[in-house]
Coordinates of C-alpha atoms and ligand atoms in Angstrom, one line a residue:
X1 CA 0.0 0.0 0.0
X2 CA 1.3 3.4 -0.9
X3 CA 1.5 5.4 2.3
X4 CA 3.0 8.6 0.7
X5 CA 1.8 11.7 2.5
X6 CA 1.0 14.5 0.1
X7 CA 2.1 17.8 1.7
X8 CA 1.7 21.3 0.4
X9 CA -1.2 23.3 -0.9
X10 CA -4.0 21.6 -2.9
X11 CA -4.5 24.7 -5.1
X12 CA -1.8 26.8 -6.9
X13 CA -2.0 30.4 -5.8
X14 CA -2.9 32.9 -8.6
X15 CA 0.0 34.6 -10.2
X16 CA -0.9 38.1 -11.0
X17 CA -0.7 38.9 -14.7
X18 CA 0.7 42.2 -15.9
X19 CA 0.1 42.2 -19.6
X20 CA 2.4 44.6 -21.6
X21 CA 1.1 46.9 -24.3
X22 CA 1.7 45.5 -27.8
X23 CA 1.3 46.9 -31.3
X24 CA 0.6 45.0 -34.5
X25 CA -1.9 43.4 -36.8
X26 CA -3.8 41.3 -34.3
X27 CA -3.9 44.1 -31.7
X28 CA -5.5 46.4 -34.4
X29 CA -8.1 43.7 -35.2
X30 CA -8.9 43.4 -31.5
X31 CA -9.2 47.2 -31.1
X32 CA -11.5 47.3 -34.1
X33 CA -13.7 44.5 -32.8
X34 CA -13.8 46.0 -29.3
X35 CA -15.0 49.4 -30.6
X36 CA -17.6 47.9 -32.9
X37 CA -19.0 45.4 -30.4
X38 CA -19.1 47.8 -27.4
X39 CA -20.4 50.6 -29.6
X40 CA -23.2 48.4 -30.9
X41 CA -24.1 47.2 -27.3
X42 CA -24.2 50.7 -25.8
X43 CA -25.9 52.5 -28.7
X44 CA -28.3 49.9 -30.2
X45 CA -31.2 50.7 -27.7
X46 CA -31.3 54.3 -29.0
X47 CA -31.8 53.3 -32.6
X48 CA -35.4 54.0 -33.7
X49 CA -37.6 52.0 -36.0
X50 CA -41.0 53.3 -37.2
X51 CA -43.7 50.5 -36.7
X52 CA -46.7 52.9 -37.0
X53 CA -49.0 54.4 -34.4
X54 CA -49.4 52.5 -31.1
X55 CA -46.4 50.2 -31.7
X56 CA -43.0 50.8 -30.0
X57 CA -40.4 52.7 -32.0
X58 CA -37.3 51.0 -30.6
X59 CA -35.4 48.9 -33.2
X60 CA -34.4 46.2 -30.7
X61 CA -36.8 45.7 -27.7
X62 CA -37.7 42.9 -25.4
X63 CA -41.2 43.9 -24.4
X64 CA -42.1 41.6 -21.4
X65 CA -45.4 43.3 -20.4
X66 CA -46.8 42.8 -23.9
X67 CA -44.9 39.6 -24.5
X68 CA -43.2 40.7 -27.7
X69 CA -39.7 40.7 -29.1
X70 CA -38.9 43.4 -31.7
X71 CA -35.8 43.3 -33.9
X72 CA -36.0 46.0 -36.6
X73 CA -38.7 44.7 -39.0
X74 CA -39.2 41.4 -37.1
X75 CA -41.8 41.1 -34.4
X76 CA -42.0 37.8 -32.5
X77 CA -44.8 36.6 -30.3
X78 CA -44.6 34.0 -27.5
X79 CA -46.2 31.5 -29.9
X80 CA -43.1 31.9 -32.2
X81 CA -40.5 30.9 -29.6
X82 CA -39.2 28.3 -32.1
X83 CA -37.4 31.2 -33.9
X84 CA -35.2 31.5 -30.8
X85 CA -34.6 27.7 -30.9
X86 CA -33.4 28.2 -34.5
X87 CA -31.2 31.2 -33.5
X88 CA -29.6 29.1 -30.8
X89 CA -28.9 26.2 -33.2
X90 CA -27.3 28.7 -35.7
X91 CA -25.3 30.3 -32.9
X92 CA -23.9 26.9 -31.7
X93 CA -23.1 25.9 -35.3
X94 CA -21.3 29.2 -36.0
X95 CA -19.3 28.6 -32.9
X96 CA -18.4 25.1 -34.0
X97 CA -17.5 26.4 -37.5
X98 CA -15.3 29.1 -36.1
X99 CA -13.6 26.4 -33.9
X100 CA -13.1 24.1 -36.9
X101 CA -11.5 26.8 -39.0
X102 CA -9.5 28.9 -36.5
X103 CA -9.7 27.3 -33.0
X104 CA -10.8 29.6 -30.1
X105 CA -11.3 32.7 -32.3
X106 CA -14.5 33.4 -30.4
X107 CA -12.5 33.5 -27.1
X108 CA -9.7 35.6 -28.4
X109 CA -11.8 38.3 -30.2
X110 CA -15.5 38.2 -29.6
X111 CA -16.3 36.8 -26.1
X112 CA -17.8 39.5 -23.8
X113 CA -15.3 38.4 -21.1
X114 CA -12.4 39.0 -23.4
X115 CA -13.7 42.3 -24.8
X116 CA -14.5 43.9 -21.4
X117 CA -11.3 42.6 -19.8
X118 CA -9.4 44.1 -22.7
X119 CA -11.1 47.4 -22.0
X120 CA -10.4 47.2 -18.3
X121 CA -6.7 46.4 -19.0
X122 CA -6.5 49.5 -21.3
X123 CA -7.9 51.7 -18.4
X124 CA -5.3 50.1 -16.0
X125 CA -2.5 50.9 -18.4
X126 CA -3.7 54.4 -18.9
X127 CA -3.9 55.1 -15.2
X128 CA -1.0 53.0 -13.7
X129 CA 1.3 52.7 -16.7
X130 CA 2.6 49.8 -18.6
X131 CA 3.7 46.4 -17.3
X132 CA 7.0 47.5 -15.8
X133 CA 5.5 50.5 -13.9
X134 CA 2.7 48.3 -12.6
X135 CA 5.1 45.7 -11.3
X136 CA 7.3 48.3 -9.7
X137 CA 4.3 50.0 -8.2
X138 CA 3.0 46.8 -6.6
X139 CA 6.5 46.0 -5.3
X140 CA 6.8 49.5 -3.7
X141 CA 3.6 48.9 -1.8
X142 CA 1.1 51.6 -0.9
X143 CA 2.2 55.1 -1.6
X144 CA 0.1 58.2 -2.1
X145 CA 0.6 58.1 -5.9
X146 CA -0.4 54.4 -6.0
X147 CA -3.4 55.0 -3.8
X148 CA -4.5 57.9 -6.2
X149 CA -4.0 55.6 -9.2
X150 CA -6.0 52.8 -7.6
X151 CA -8.9 55.1 -6.7
X152 CA -8.9 56.5 -10.2
X153 CA -8.7 53.1 -11.9
X154 CA -11.5 51.5 -9.8
X155 CA -13.7 54.6 -10.3
X156 CA -13.4 54.3 -14.1
X157 CA -13.9 50.6 -13.9
X158 CA -17.1 51.1 -11.9
X159 CA -18.3 53.7 -14.3
X160 CA -17.9 51.3 -17.2
X161 CA -19.5 48.5 -15.3
X162 CA -22.4 50.8 -14.3
X163 CA -22.9 51.9 -17.9
X164 CA -22.8 48.2 -19.0
X165 CA -25.7 47.4 -16.6
X166 CA -27.4 50.6 -17.6
X167 CA -27.3 49.7 -21.3
X168 CA -28.6 46.2 -20.6
X169 CA -31.9 47.4 -19.0
X170 CA -32.5 49.8 -22.0
X171 CA -33.2 46.7 -24.2
X172 CA -36.3 46.0 -22.0
X173 CA -38.0 49.3 -22.2
X174 CA -38.2 52.5 -24.3
X175 CA -34.6 53.7 -23.9
X176 CA -35.0 57.5 -23.9
X177 CA -37.9 57.3 -21.5
X178 CA -36.1 54.9 -19.2
X179 CA -33.0 57.1 -19.2
X180 CA -35.2 60.0 -18.0
X181 CA -36.8 57.8 -15.4
X182 CA -33.5 56.6 -14.1
X183 CA -32.1 60.1 -13.9
X184 CA -35.1 61.3 -11.9
X185 CA -35.2 58.1 -9.8
X186 CA -38.7 57.2 -11.1
X187 CA -37.6 54.0 -12.9
X188 CA -39.1 50.6 -11.7
X189 CA -37.1 48.9 -8.9
X190 CA -36.3 46.0 -11.3
X191 CA -34.3 48.4 -13.5
X192 CA -32.1 49.5 -10.6
X193 CA -31.7 45.9 -9.4
X194 CA -30.5 44.7 -12.8
X195 CA -28.1 47.6 -13.2
X196 CA -26.7 46.8 -9.8
X197 CA -26.3 43.1 -10.6
X198 CA -24.6 43.8 -14.0
X199 CA -22.4 46.5 -12.5
X200 CA -21.1 44.1 -9.9
X201 CA -20.6 41.2 -12.3
X202 CA -18.8 43.3 -14.9
X203 CA -16.6 44.9 -12.3
X204 CA -15.7 41.6 -10.7
X205 CA -15.3 39.5 -13.9
X206 CA -13.5 42.1 -16.0
X207 CA -11.6 43.9 -13.3
X208 CA -10.7 41.2 -10.8
X209 CA -11.4 37.6 -12.1
X210 CA -10.1 38.3 -15.6
X211 CA -8.2 35.3 -17.1
X212 CA -9.5 33.1 -14.2
X213 CA -13.0 33.2 -15.8
X214 CA -11.5 31.6 -19.0
X215 CA -9.3 29.1 -17.2
X216 CA -11.6 27.9 -14.4
X217 CA -15.2 29.0 -15.0
X218 CA -15.9 28.8 -18.7
X219 CA -16.9 25.4 -20.1
X220 CA -16.2 26.3 -23.7
X221 CA -12.4 25.6 -23.6
X222 CA -13.2 22.0 -22.5
X223 CA -15.9 21.5 -25.1
X224 CA -13.7 23.2 -27.7
X225 CA -10.8 20.9 -27.0
X226 CA -13.1 17.9 -27.6
X227 CA -14.4 19.4 -30.9
X228 CA -11.1 20.5 -32.5
X229 CA -9.0 18.5 -35.0
X230 CA -5.5 18.7 -36.4
X231 CA -6.6 20.9 -39.3
X232 CA -7.8 23.8 -37.2
X233 CA -5.6 26.9 -37.1
X234 CA -4.3 27.7 -33.7
X235 CA -1.7 30.2 -32.4
X236 CA 1.4 28.1 -32.6
X237 CA 5.0 28.5 -31.6
X238 CA 7.0 27.0 -34.5
X239 CA 9.3 24.9 -32.5
X240 CA 11.2 23.6 -35.5
X241 CA 12.2 27.2 -36.3
X242 CA 12.6 28.5 -32.8
X243 CA 14.8 25.8 -31.1
X244 CA 17.4 25.7 -29.8
X245 CA 16.7 29.1 -28.5
X246 CA 19.7 31.4 -27.8
X247 CA 20.8 35.0 -27.8
X248 CA 21.1 36.9 -31.1
X249 CA 24.9 37.0 -30.8
X250 CA 25.2 33.3 -30.0
X251 CA 22.8 32.5 -32.9
X252 CA 24.9 34.5 -35.3
X253 CA 28.1 32.6 -34.2
X254 CA 26.3 29.3 -34.4
X255 CA 25.0 29.9 -37.9
X256 CA 28.5 30.9 -39.1
X257 CA 29.7 27.6 -37.7
X258 CA 26.9 25.7 -39.4
X259 CA 25.7 24.7 -35.9
X260 CA 21.9 24.5 -35.1
X261 CA 20.5 27.9 -34.0
X262 CA 16.8 28.7 -33.5
X263 CA 15.2 32.1 -34.0
X264 CA 13.8 32.4 -30.5
X265 CA 16.0 34.7 -28.5
X266 CA 14.2 33.9 -25.3
X267 CA 13.2 37.5 -24.7
X268 CA 9.9 36.6 -23.1
X269 CA 8.1 39.3 -25.0
X270 CA 5.4 36.7 -26.1
X271 CA 4.8 35.9 -22.4
X272 CA 4.9 39.5 -21.2
X273 CA 2.1 40.6 -23.6
X274 CA -0.2 37.6 -22.9
X275 CA -3.4 38.6 -21.1
X276 CA -3.6 35.1 -19.5
X277 CA 0.1 34.7 -18.6
X278 CA 0.7 31.8 -20.9
X279 CA 4.0 30.8 -22.4
X280 CA 2.9 29.7 -25.9
X281 CA 6.3 28.1 -26.4
X282 CA 5.2 25.3 -24.1
X283 CA 2.5 24.3 -26.7
X284 CA -1.2 24.7 -26.9
X285 CA -2.8 25.3 -23.4
X286 CA -6.2 25.7 -21.8
X287 CA -5.2 29.2 -20.7
X288 CA -4.5 30.4 -24.2
X289 CA -7.5 32.2 -25.6
X290 CA -5.9 32.5 -29.0
X291 CA -5.9 36.3 -29.1
X292 CA -2.8 36.5 -31.3
X293 CA -1.1 39.2 -29.2
X294 CA 2.0 37.0 -28.8
X295 CA 2.2 36.9 -32.6
X296 CA 2.4 40.7 -32.7
X297 CA 5.0 40.7 -29.9
X298 CA 7.2 38.1 -31.6
X299 CA 6.9 39.6 -35.1
X300 CA 8.2 42.9 -33.6
X301 CA 11.1 41.1 -32.0
X302 CA 11.9 39.2 -35.2
X303 CA 11.9 42.4 -37.3
X304 CA 14.2 44.0 -34.8
X305 CA 16.8 41.2 -34.9
X306 CA 16.5 40.8 -38.7
X307 CA 14.9 37.4 -38.8
X308 CA 11.7 36.5 -40.7
X309 CA 8.4 37.1 -38.9
X310 CA 6.0 34.2 -38.2
X311 CA 7.9 32.4 -35.5
X312 CA 4.6 32.4 -33.6
X313 CA 1.7 32.3 -36.1
X314 CA -1.7 30.8 -36.8
X315 CA -0.8 27.3 -37.9
X316 CA -2.2 23.7 -37.8
X317 CA -0.9 20.5 -36.0
X318 CA -0.7 18.9 -39.4
X319 CA 1.7 21.6 -40.7
X320 CA 3.9 21.4 -37.6
X321 CA 4.4 17.7 -38.4
X322 CA 4.9 18.3 -42.1
X323 CA 7.5 21.0 -41.5
X324 CA 9.3 18.5 -39.2
X325 CA 9.2 16.0 -42.0
X326 CA 10.5 18.6 -44.5
X327 CA 7.2 18.9 -46.4
X328 CA 5.4 22.1 -47.5
X329 CA 2.5 23.3 -45.4
X330 CA -1.1 22.5 -46.5
X331 CA -4.3 24.3 -45.4
X332 CA -7.7 22.7 -45.6
X333 CA -10.4 25.0 -44.3
X334 CA -13.0 23.2 -46.5
X335 CA -13.4 19.7 -45.2
X336 CA -16.3 17.4 -44.0
X337 CA -16.9 19.0 -40.7
X338 CA -16.8 22.6 -41.9
X339 CA -19.1 21.7 -44.8
X340 CA -21.5 20.0 -42.3
X341 CA -21.6 23.0 -40.0
X342 CA -22.1 25.4 -42.9
X343 CA -24.9 23.1 -44.3
X344 CA -26.7 23.1 -41.0
X345 CA -26.4 26.9 -40.7
X346 CA -27.7 27.3 -44.2
X347 CA -30.6 24.8 -43.7
X348 CA -31.8 26.3 -40.4
X349 CA -31.3 29.8 -41.6
X350 CA -33.2 29.0 -44.8
X351 CA -36.1 27.5 -42.8
X352 CA -36.3 30.5 -40.6
X353 CA -36.2 32.9 -43.5
X354 CA -39.0 31.0 -45.2
X355 CA -41.1 30.8 -42.1
X356 CA -40.6 34.6 -41.6
X357 CA -41.4 35.4 -45.2
X358 CA -44.6 33.3 -45.1
X359 CA -45.7 33.9 -41.5
X360 CA -49.4 34.9 -41.1
X361 CA -50.4 38.2 -39.5
X362 CA -53.3 36.5 -37.7
X363 CA -53.7 33.4 -35.7
X364 CA -56.2 31.4 -33.5
X365 CA -55.8 29.0 -30.6
X366 CA -58.6 26.9 -29.2
X367 CA -58.8 25.1 -25.9
X368 CA -61.6 22.8 -24.9
X369 CA -62.9 23.2 -21.3
X370 CA -61.9 20.2 -19.2
X371 CA -64.6 20.5 -16.6
X372 CA -67.3 19.9 -17.6
X373 CA -66.5 18.3 -20.9
X374 CA -70.1 18.8 -22.0
X375 CA -73.4 20.2 -20.7
X376 CA -76.8 18.6 -21.3
X377 CA -79.5 21.1 -21.7
X378 CA -83.2 20.6 -20.7
X379 CA -84.2 20.0 -24.4
X380 CA -81.6 17.2 -24.8
X381 CA -79.2 19.3 -26.8
X382 CA -75.5 19.2 -25.8
X383 CA -73.2 22.2 -25.3
X384 CA -69.3 22.2 -25.4
X385 CA -67.4 25.2 -24.2
X386 CA -64.0 26.5 -25.4
X387 CA -61.6 29.3 -24.8
X388 CA -60.6 30.8 -28.1
X389 CA -57.7 33.3 -28.4
X390 CA -57.5 35.5 -31.5
X391 CA -54.0 36.9 -32.5
X392 CA -53.9 40.0 -34.5
X393 CA -50.4 41.0 -35.7
X394 CA -51.7 43.8 -38.0
X395 CA -53.9 46.9 -37.6
X396 CA -57.5 47.1 -36.3
X397 CA -59.4 44.0 -37.4
X398 CA -62.8 42.4 -37.3
X399 CA -62.9 38.6 -37.4
X400 CA -65.9 36.4 -38.4
X401 CA -66.0 33.2 -36.4
X402 CA -67.4 30.0 -37.9
X403 CA -67.3 26.3 -37.1
X404 CA -67.1 23.4 -39.5
X405 CA -67.0 19.6 -39.3
X406 CA -70.2 19.2 -37.3
X407 CA -73.5 19.7 -39.2
X408 CA -76.2 21.4 -37.1
X409 CA -73.7 22.9 -34.6
X410 CA -74.5 26.5 -33.6
X411 CA -71.6 28.7 -32.5
X412 CA -72.0 31.4 -29.9
X413 CA -69.6 33.8 -28.4
X414 CA -70.1 35.3 -24.9
X415 CA -70.8 39.0 -25.1
X416 CA -71.2 39.1 -28.9
X417 CA -74.5 39.2 -30.8
X418 CA -75.0 38.0 -34.3
X419 CA -74.9 40.8 -36.9
X420 CA -77.6 41.3 -39.6
X421 CA -75.9 38.6 -41.8
X422 CA -76.1 36.2 -38.9
X423 CA -72.3 36.2 -38.3
X424 CA -70.4 36.4 -35.0
X425 CA -67.9 39.2 -35.4
X426 CA -65.1 39.8 -32.9
X427 CA -63.0 42.9 -33.1
X428 CA -59.3 42.8 -32.1
X429 CA -57.1 46.0 -31.7
X430 CA -53.8 46.4 -33.5
X431 CA -51.0 44.1 -32.4
X432 CA -53.2 42.5 -29.8
X433 CA -54.8 39.3 -28.7
X434 CA -58.4 38.7 -27.5
X435 CA -59.7 35.8 -25.5
X436 CA -63.2 34.7 -26.2
X437 CA -65.6 32.2 -24.5
X438 CA -67.1 30.2 -27.3
X439 CA -69.9 27.6 -27.1
X440 CA -71.0 25.0 -29.6
X441 CA -74.6 23.8 -29.3
X442 CA -75.8 20.7 -31.0
X443 CA -79.5 19.7 -31.0
X444 CA -80.4 16.2 -29.8
X445 CA -81.4 15.0 -33.2
X446 CA -78.0 16.1 -34.8
X447 CA -75.7 14.7 -32.1
X448 CA -72.9 12.5 -33.3
X449 CA -72.4 9.1 -31.6
X450 CA -68.7 9.7 -30.7
X451 CA -66.4 12.6 -30.2
X452 CA -65.8 14.4 -33.6
X453 CA -63.1 16.8 -34.8
X454 CA -64.3 20.3 -35.4
X455 CA -62.5 23.3 -36.9
X456 CA -63.0 26.9 -35.8
X457 CA -62.1 29.5 -38.4
X458 CA -61.5 33.2 -37.9
X459 CA -61.7 35.2 -41.1
X460 CA -60.6 38.8 -41.4
X461 CA -63.7 40.6 -42.7
X462 CA -61.7 43.2 -44.6
X463 CA -59.0 41.1 -46.3
X464 CA -60.6 37.6 -46.3
X465 CA -57.4 36.2 -44.7
X466 CA -58.3 33.4 -42.3
X467 CA -56.7 31.2 -39.5
X468 CA -57.9 27.8 -38.4
X469 CA -57.7 25.7 -35.3
X470 CA -59.0 22.2 -34.6
X471 CA -60.4 20.6 -31.4
X472 CA -63.2 18.1 -30.5
X473 CA -66.8 18.1 -29.8
X474 CA -67.7 15.6 -27.1
X475 CA -71.3 14.4 -27.0
X476 CA -72.9 13.0 -23.8
X477 CA -72.0 9.4 -22.9
X478 CA -74.8 7.3 -24.3
Ligands
SF4_1 S1 8.8 36.7 -28.4 FE1 9.5 35.3 -30.0 S2 11.7 35.4 -29.7 FE2 10.9 36.3 -27.9 S3 10.7 34.6 -26.5 FE3 8.8 34.7 -27.5 S4 9.0 33.3 -29.2 FE4 11.1 33.7 -28.5
SF4_2 S1 -0.5 32.6 -25.6 FE1 -0.7 34.2 -27.3 S2 -2.6 33.7 -28.3 FE2 -2.6 32.6 -26.3 S3 -3.6 34.0 -24.9 FE3 -1.4 34.4 -24.7 S4 -1.0 36.1 -26.1 FE4 -3.0 35.2 -26.7

């Protein structure tokens, strides 16, 4: 029996990361994406979209009180929740496709945690200085200057976090009105509560937890690792070119002597700029979010020492092996799995577009009463009762209600009289639903022996458009 006693801590303490500023192609891409995504998030609630009188004029709005979701020209009702299912499937497939083509490109450039952390790091750098100054400052301990910097940094972080929460609630109510209500302390309590929750989570995740969210909390790196293959592009240290690493001078001498000399000068710039503190030269790791900043850092170093750039680059496992074998690199972004993901995206997107283009502007739901299932009247006739809901996704409308499938049945609607033509007409306001109590009465001599299917039709009197719903008529047990 192994009686070895394990001593020491069970958990490795966190090593504080001090990412250094870096310039280059991938940093510029990240700045561009950061500005676009955050600009979109903060400003979208203020974009207006004219939907006519009585309808909200906010382009993107989740209207819980009226149970609607508005997205520019699209208006979804609770009955159309399947569109969200379609969107979720497309989102998952896009993520899989990104992963199959270029690894954790979502993590490195688009994930909200990455984007906000990047912004918080930029603030930290602006207030406290770059990597060296921040390390020195922490080593010196608390001084007046350091205290002033900390107060300024946390105040700016909290302002960004507060505005992040503030922008979030604007998607759930008319933005200009809610801004005024918030400013005059007249907004609903839920708005303040959500702003507080998002302020705290943004401040904690982007300001304090940072890379720990990616390494310990997020499930995607684990799922991603199971989904990837050897053809996916990943940020890769080209070991065959970099090793054996040595100083510039030693490498020059070695090359003159025809001795092996790698291009890596062991300057640690790739590690210093990494927002998660990873040394990419140790291979692909869970902590690497594939942001490409180490590529920028190493390219700068390579240019300075007169060696070709690309010692760290987006590359595939296949090519690492091929270079080792002296073969030229091959890239295969189009392969079975990428085609499959693209086909699913196209199919689900196509179905959703077709459904949107052909969706009806009216609808009807029918629900048979459960108790009682039928009522026997004194003359022997049988009555069944239903709850009918009319959906009107257009302007003011009047619907004529009719029943079919049961000869002799008489349809009645509580609170509505037959008009001169003998029709039951129910009016429904624009963009509204109306619930009706409907009865079907069948005389004794016309009663069916068993339960029969019936169809209730609502026809728009003006346009002739109609919607149908089926249910049953249940006769008495005989
Ligand atoms: S930046 Fe490039 S040269 Fe410097 S340590 Fe990293 S891989 Fe080596
Ligand atoms: S190792 Fe490179 S690509 Fe990976 S997170 Fe660090 S800087 Fe980004």
